[in-house]
Amino acid sequence: MSRPFLTEDHEMYRKSLRKYIEKEVLPHYEQWEEDKQVPSSFWKQLGEQGFICPWVDEKYGGMNTDFGYSVVLAEELEKVCTGISGPSLHADIIVPYIDSFGSEEQKQKWLPRCVSGEIISSIAMTEPGTGSDLAAIKTTAVRDGDHYIINGEKTFISNGYTTNFVVVVCKTDTKANPAHKGISLIVIDAVDQDVPGFKKGKKLNKVGQNAADTAELIFEDVRVPVENLLGEEGKGFYYLMEKLQQERLMVAIGSMTAAERMLEITIDYVKQRKAFGKTISQFQNTQFKIAEMATEIEIGRTFVDNLIVKHMAGENVVNEVSMAKWWVTDMAKKVASNCMQLHGGYGYMEEYEIARRYRDIPISSIYAGTNEIMKIIIAKNIGL
């Protein structure tokens, strides 16, 4: 299928990235799954070859490319496994906060290292007991002269165990009314040195996406220079809302790619597996299931690619992206279940890719805002 936003340059980038992945990632990613993290060398190799943050301006070390390159990076990493998508999260969900809201001094200090892979970034939003209720966070940042003193605890932080650069969502005004007006974004930069009071919990033992390290982050009287404040005090909630369109679009892009991959490996499997004297692909039930999945995937791909075009044009498609995020992730979960069923007992074995895909996909309907939250947003935007 022709992709409306991709050019020959995008495909050259894809070809180069795929060649790197085949040589340096495919032989190792299963070990990374066991280790429950990817090595920092993976980030640095991606950075050295220009695969991380190519959209960043040239004066900060990037190539000033368009969002299409971000799509290609997300898709090619997803084709291997969701667990190695940390660099895509870094490049297209976290670094944009620095690019959009950082001062010139902050950009000069941090963006080149984001591009090179030296910085392994994370964004610390979720707290124990808060979930999607961002306004209820309890992590505080109290001004003390030229520093903020940060106290609190975060959980389910992607890249959290290997991170050396954290954008902390915290309250600089605990008395603000409404509460979200007291939220700010402050960076903890631990690239070159330990930061006293900043601690990482153990790697969380997740059901899937094992290579994607996830951890708790703990802040005990962490002193952070005031120049690490991103943008203005009290504007953090608005900054987060502004970037959610791209974050949720990235989730839809990854889930679309996962659904396509699951269908691909299942078609290959049913053509080879035999039962009752013929291949499984010859049974009508198999053909119907495959046809149904292929149709829904084609519909999803058309919708998502159209949203990518609109997003690249700078259009406000928050409502449509909310639709895509919940529908595509739910569709991908259904595809995972159907594909595992068509694999039979072998689909439950770890040596078959569908087993890992089946474990990896469910979280997509939870992170970046649960699908229930997506439906609330849609309902409000259509006047309910």
mmCIF file of C-alpha atoms in Angstrom, residues 13-189:
data_model
loop_
_atom_site.group_PDB
_atom_site.id
_atom_site.type_symbol
_atom_site.label_atom_id
_atom_site.label_comp_id
_atom_site.label_asym_id
_atom_site.label_seq_id
_atom_site.Cartn_x
_atom_site.Cartn_y
_atom_site.Cartn_z
ATOM 1 C CA TYR A 13 16.315 5.959 5.888
ATOM 2 C CA ARG A 14 14.161 2.855 6.459
ATOM 3 C CA LYS A 15 16.494 0.680 4.399
ATOM 4 C CA SER A 16 19.535 1.885 6.322
ATOM 5 C CA LEU A 17 17.808 1.451 9.685
ATOM 6 C CA ARG A 18 16.593 -2.030 8.774
ATOM 7 C CA LYS A 19 20.105 -3.051 7.736
ATOM 8 C CA TYR A 20 21.426 -1.897 11.113
ATOM 9 C CA ILE A 21 18.643 -3.753 12.956
ATOM 10 C CA GLU A 22 19.284 -6.988 11.079
ATOM 11 C CA LYS A 23 22.986 -6.848 11.932
ATOM 12 C CA GLU A 24 23.034 -5.412 15.444
ATOM 13 C CA VAL A 25 19.602 -6.015 16.985
ATOM 14 C CA LEU A 26 18.056 -9.271 15.749
ATOM 15 C CA PRO A 27 20.895 -11.425 17.099
ATOM 16 C CA HIS A 28 20.553 -9.879 20.578
ATOM 17 C CA TYR A 29 16.986 -8.784 21.313
ATOM 18 C CA GLU A 30 15.980 -12.106 22.927
ATOM 19 C CA GLN A 31 18.803 -11.649 25.430
ATOM 20 C CA TRP A 32 17.586 -8.106 26.023
ATOM 21 C CA GLU A 33 14.147 -9.547 26.767
ATOM 22 C CA GLU A 34 15.741 -11.794 29.412
ATOM 23 C CA ASP A 35 17.761 -8.882 30.813
ATOM 24 C CA LYS A 36 14.594 -6.762 30.872
ATOM 25 C CA GLN A 37 16.446 -3.821 29.332
ATOM 26 C CA VAL A 38 18.396 -2.833 26.255
ATOM 27 C CA PRO A 39 22.067 -1.850 26.646
ATOM 28 C CA SER A 40 23.140 1.785 26.490
ATOM 29 C CA SER A 41 25.333 0.827 23.533
ATOM 30 C CA PHE A 42 22.136 0.317 21.500
ATOM 31 C CA TRP A 43 21.184 3.949 22.083
ATOM 32 C CA LYS A 44 24.669 5.213 21.229
ATOM 33 C CA GLN A 45 24.848 3.163 18.020
ATOM 34 C CA LEU A 46 21.470 4.518 16.911
ATOM 35 C CA GLY A 47 22.681 8.033 17.705
ATOM 36 C CA GLU A 48 25.986 7.627 15.885
ATOM 37 C CA GLN A 49 24.173 6.602 12.725
ATOM 38 C CA GLY A 50 21.644 9.432 12.875
ATOM 39 C CA PHE A 51 18.586 7.339 13.690
ATOM 40 C CA ILE A 52 17.589 9.158 16.913
ATOM 41 C CA CYS A 53 15.803 12.513 16.736
ATOM 42 C CA PRO A 54 16.631 13.308 13.088
ATOM 43 C CA TRP A 55 13.869 15.950 13.271
ATOM 44 C CA VAL A 56 15.949 18.095 15.677
ATOM 45 C CA ASP A 57 17.343 21.277 14.140
ATOM 46 C CA GLU A 58 20.780 20.987 12.531
ATOM 47 C CA LYS A 59 22.306 23.518 14.932
ATOM 48 C CA TYR A 60 21.643 21.042 17.756
ATOM 49 C CA GLY A 61 23.014 18.046 15.868
ATOM 50 C CA GLY A 62 19.869 16.830 14.114
ATOM 51 C CA MET A 63 18.945 16.830 10.436
ATOM 52 C CA ASN A 64 15.790 18.975 10.582
ATOM 53 C CA THR A 65 13.675 16.197 9.045
ATOM 54 C CA ASP A 66 9.909 15.786 9.173
ATOM 55 C CA PHE A 67 7.722 13.517 11.316
ATOM 56 C CA GLY A 68 7.791 10.820 8.635
ATOM 57 C CA TYR A 69 11.214 9.748 9.899
ATOM 58 C CA SER A 70 9.764 9.318 13.381
ATOM 59 C CA VAL A 71 7.095 7.046 11.924
ATOM 60 C CA VAL A 72 9.738 4.925 10.183
ATOM 61 C CA LEU A 73 11.818 4.585 13.377
ATOM 62 C CA ALA A 74 8.767 3.532 15.409
ATOM 63 C CA GLU A 75 7.656 1.013 12.784
ATOM 64 C CA GLU A 76 11.035 -0.647 12.284
ATOM 65 C CA LEU A 77 11.648 -1.043 16.027
ATOM 66 C CA GLU A 78 8.124 -2.405 16.508
ATOM 67 C CA LYS A 79 8.647 -4.991 13.783
ATOM 68 C CA VAL A 80 11.325 -6.556 15.994
ATOM 69 C CA CYS A 81 9.467 -6.267 19.294
ATOM 70 C CA THR A 82 7.673 -3.604 21.283
ATOM 71 C CA GLY A 83 10.197 -3.909 24.089
ATOM 72 C CA ILE A 84 12.993 -2.173 22.162
ATOM 73 C CA SER A 85 10.930 0.935 21.413
ATOM 74 C CA GLY A 86 12.566 3.042 24.160
ATOM 75 C CA PRO A 87 14.530 5.183 21.675
ATOM 76 C CA SER A 88 11.293 6.013 19.844
ATOM 77 C CA LEU A 89 9.643 7.015 23.129
ATOM 78 C CA HIS A 90 12.683 9.170 23.857
ATOM 79 C CA ALA A 91 12.833 10.782 20.413
ATOM 80 C CA ASP A 92 9.191 11.503 19.739
ATOM 81 C CA ILE A 93 7.436 11.743 23.086
ATOM 82 C CA ILE A 94 9.991 13.123 25.574
ATOM 83 C CA VAL A 95 12.541 15.158 23.603
ATOM 84 C CA PRO A 96 9.791 17.319 22.006
ATOM 85 C CA TYR A 97 9.222 18.844 25.460
ATOM 86 C CA ILE A 98 12.817 20.113 25.431
ATOM 87 C CA ASP A 99 12.521 21.329 21.855
ATOM 88 C CA SER A 100 9.203 23.139 22.361
ATOM 89 C CA PHE A 101 9.447 24.511 25.898
ATOM 90 C CA GLY A 102 13.162 24.590 26.690
ATOM 91 C CA SER A 103 15.174 27.795 26.731
ATOM 92 C CA GLU A 104 17.911 28.317 24.154
ATOM 93 C CA GLU A 105 20.487 27.469 26.814
ATOM 94 C CA GLN A 106 18.655 24.237 27.679
ATOM 95 C CA LYS A 107 18.402 23.255 24.017
ATOM 96 C CA GLN A 108 22.106 23.815 23.440
ATOM 97 C CA LYS A 109 22.943 21.814 26.558
ATOM 98 C CA TRP A 110 20.616 18.848 26.084
ATOM 99 C CA LEU A 111 19.432 18.394 22.493
ATOM 100 C CA PRO A 112 22.828 17.379 21.002
ATOM 101 C CA ARG A 113 23.120 14.667 23.646
ATOM 102 C CA CYS A 114 19.551 13.541 22.967
ATOM 103 C CA VAL A 115 20.488 13.119 19.309
ATOM 104 C CA SER A 116 23.762 11.303 20.058
ATOM 105 C CA GLY A 117 22.152 8.717 22.339
ATOM 106 C CA GLU A 118 24.092 9.874 25.417
ATOM 107 C CA ILE A 119 20.854 10.928 27.061
ATOM 108 C CA ILE A 120 18.392 8.144 27.873
ATOM 109 C CA SER A 121 15.297 10.105 28.757
ATOM 110 C CA SER A 122 12.116 9.340 30.644
ATOM 111 C CA ILE A 123 9.093 11.328 31.711
ATOM 112 C CA ALA A 124 7.866 10.799 35.261
ATOM 113 C CA MET A 125 4.112 11.332 35.356
ATOM 114 C CA THR A 126 2.296 8.405 36.965
ATOM 115 C CA GLU A 127 2.303 7.982 40.729
ATOM 116 C CA PRO A 128 1.092 5.164 42.948
ATOM 117 C CA GLY A 129 -2.625 5.735 43.378
ATOM 118 C CA THR A 130 -3.084 8.475 40.761
ATOM 119 C CA GLY A 131 -3.245 6.617 37.427
ATOM 120 C CA SER A 132 -4.832 8.854 34.810
ATOM 121 C CA ASP A 133 -5.696 11.594 37.350
ATOM 122 C CA LEU A 134 -2.700 13.805 36.647
ATOM 123 C CA ALA A 135 -4.014 16.722 38.698
ATOM 124 C CA ALA A 136 -3.861 14.518 41.811
ATOM 125 C CA ILE A 137 -0.085 14.009 41.756
ATOM 126 C CA LYS A 138 1.680 14.533 45.085
ATOM 127 C CA THR A 139 5.318 14.981 44.017
ATOM 128 C CA THR A 140 6.372 18.492 45.033
ATOM 129 C CA ALA A 141 9.098 20.909 44.017
ATOM 130 C CA VAL A 142 9.652 23.612 46.622
ATOM 131 C CA ARG A 143 11.736 26.657 45.695
ATOM 132 C CA ASP A 144 14.807 27.150 47.887
ATOM 133 C CA GLY A 145 16.928 30.004 46.572
ATOM 134 C CA ASP A 146 18.478 28.922 43.276
ATOM 135 C CA HIS A 147 17.172 25.364 43.566
ATOM 136 C CA TYR A 148 13.997 23.333 43.728
ATOM 137 C CA ILE A 149 13.782 20.569 46.324
ATOM 138 C CA ILE A 150 11.847 17.648 44.864
ATOM 139 C CA ASN A 151 10.099 15.003 46.960
ATOM 140 C CA GLY A 152 7.816 12.236 45.778
ATOM 141 C CA GLU A 153 7.534 8.890 44.070
ATOM 142 C CA LYS A 154 6.687 7.837 40.515
ATOM 143 C CA THR A 155 5.823 4.432 39.111
ATOM 144 C CA PHE A 156 5.492 2.602 35.760
ATOM 145 C CA ILE A 157 8.206 4.833 34.283
ATOM 146 C CA SER A 158 9.319 3.646 30.845
ATOM 147 C CA ASN A 159 13.133 3.753 30.425
ATOM 148 C CA GLY A 160 13.068 4.246 34.191
ATOM 149 C CA TYR A 161 15.821 1.823 35.169
ATOM 150 C CA THR A 162 18.380 2.967 32.595
ATOM 151 C CA THR A 163 17.359 6.623 32.449
ATOM 152 C CA ASN A 164 19.869 9.391 33.160
ATOM 153 C CA PHE A 165 17.573 12.273 32.287
ATOM 154 C CA VAL A 166 14.101 12.644 33.797
ATOM 155 C CA VAL A 167 11.393 15.182 33.029
ATOM 156 C CA VAL A 168 9.558 15.224 36.361
ATOM 157 C CA VAL A 169 5.907 16.226 36.495
ATOM 158 C CA CYS A 170 5.545 17.874 39.893
ATOM 159 C CA LYS A 171 3.657 20.518 41.842
ATOM 160 C CA THR A 172 5.370 23.821 42.424
ATOM 161 C CA ASP A 173 2.145 25.230 43.914
ATOM 162 C CA THR A 174 0.226 22.789 46.100
ATOM 163 C CA LYS A 175 -2.482 25.359 46.845
ATOM 164 C CA ALA A 176 -3.377 26.130 43.228
ATOM 165 C CA ASN A 177 -7.082 26.005 42.418
ATOM 166 C CA PRO A 178 -7.799 24.190 40.188
ATOM 167 C CA ALA A 179 -4.960 21.836 41.137
ATOM 168 C CA HIS A 180 -3.607 21.364 37.602
ATOM 169 C CA LYS A 181 -2.504 25.014 37.544
ATOM 170 C CA GLY A 182 0.176 24.169 40.090
ATOM 171 C CA ILE A 183 1.911 21.583 37.904
ATOM 172 C CA SER A 184 5.369 22.237 36.443
ATOM 173 C CA LEU A 185 7.988 20.253 34.502
ATOM 174 C CA ILE A 186 11.495 20.073 35.971
ATOM 175 C CA VAL A 187 14.461 18.138 34.559
ATOM 176 C CA ILE A 188 16.751 15.938 36.631
ATOM 177 C CA ASP A 189 19.983 15.649 34.642
#
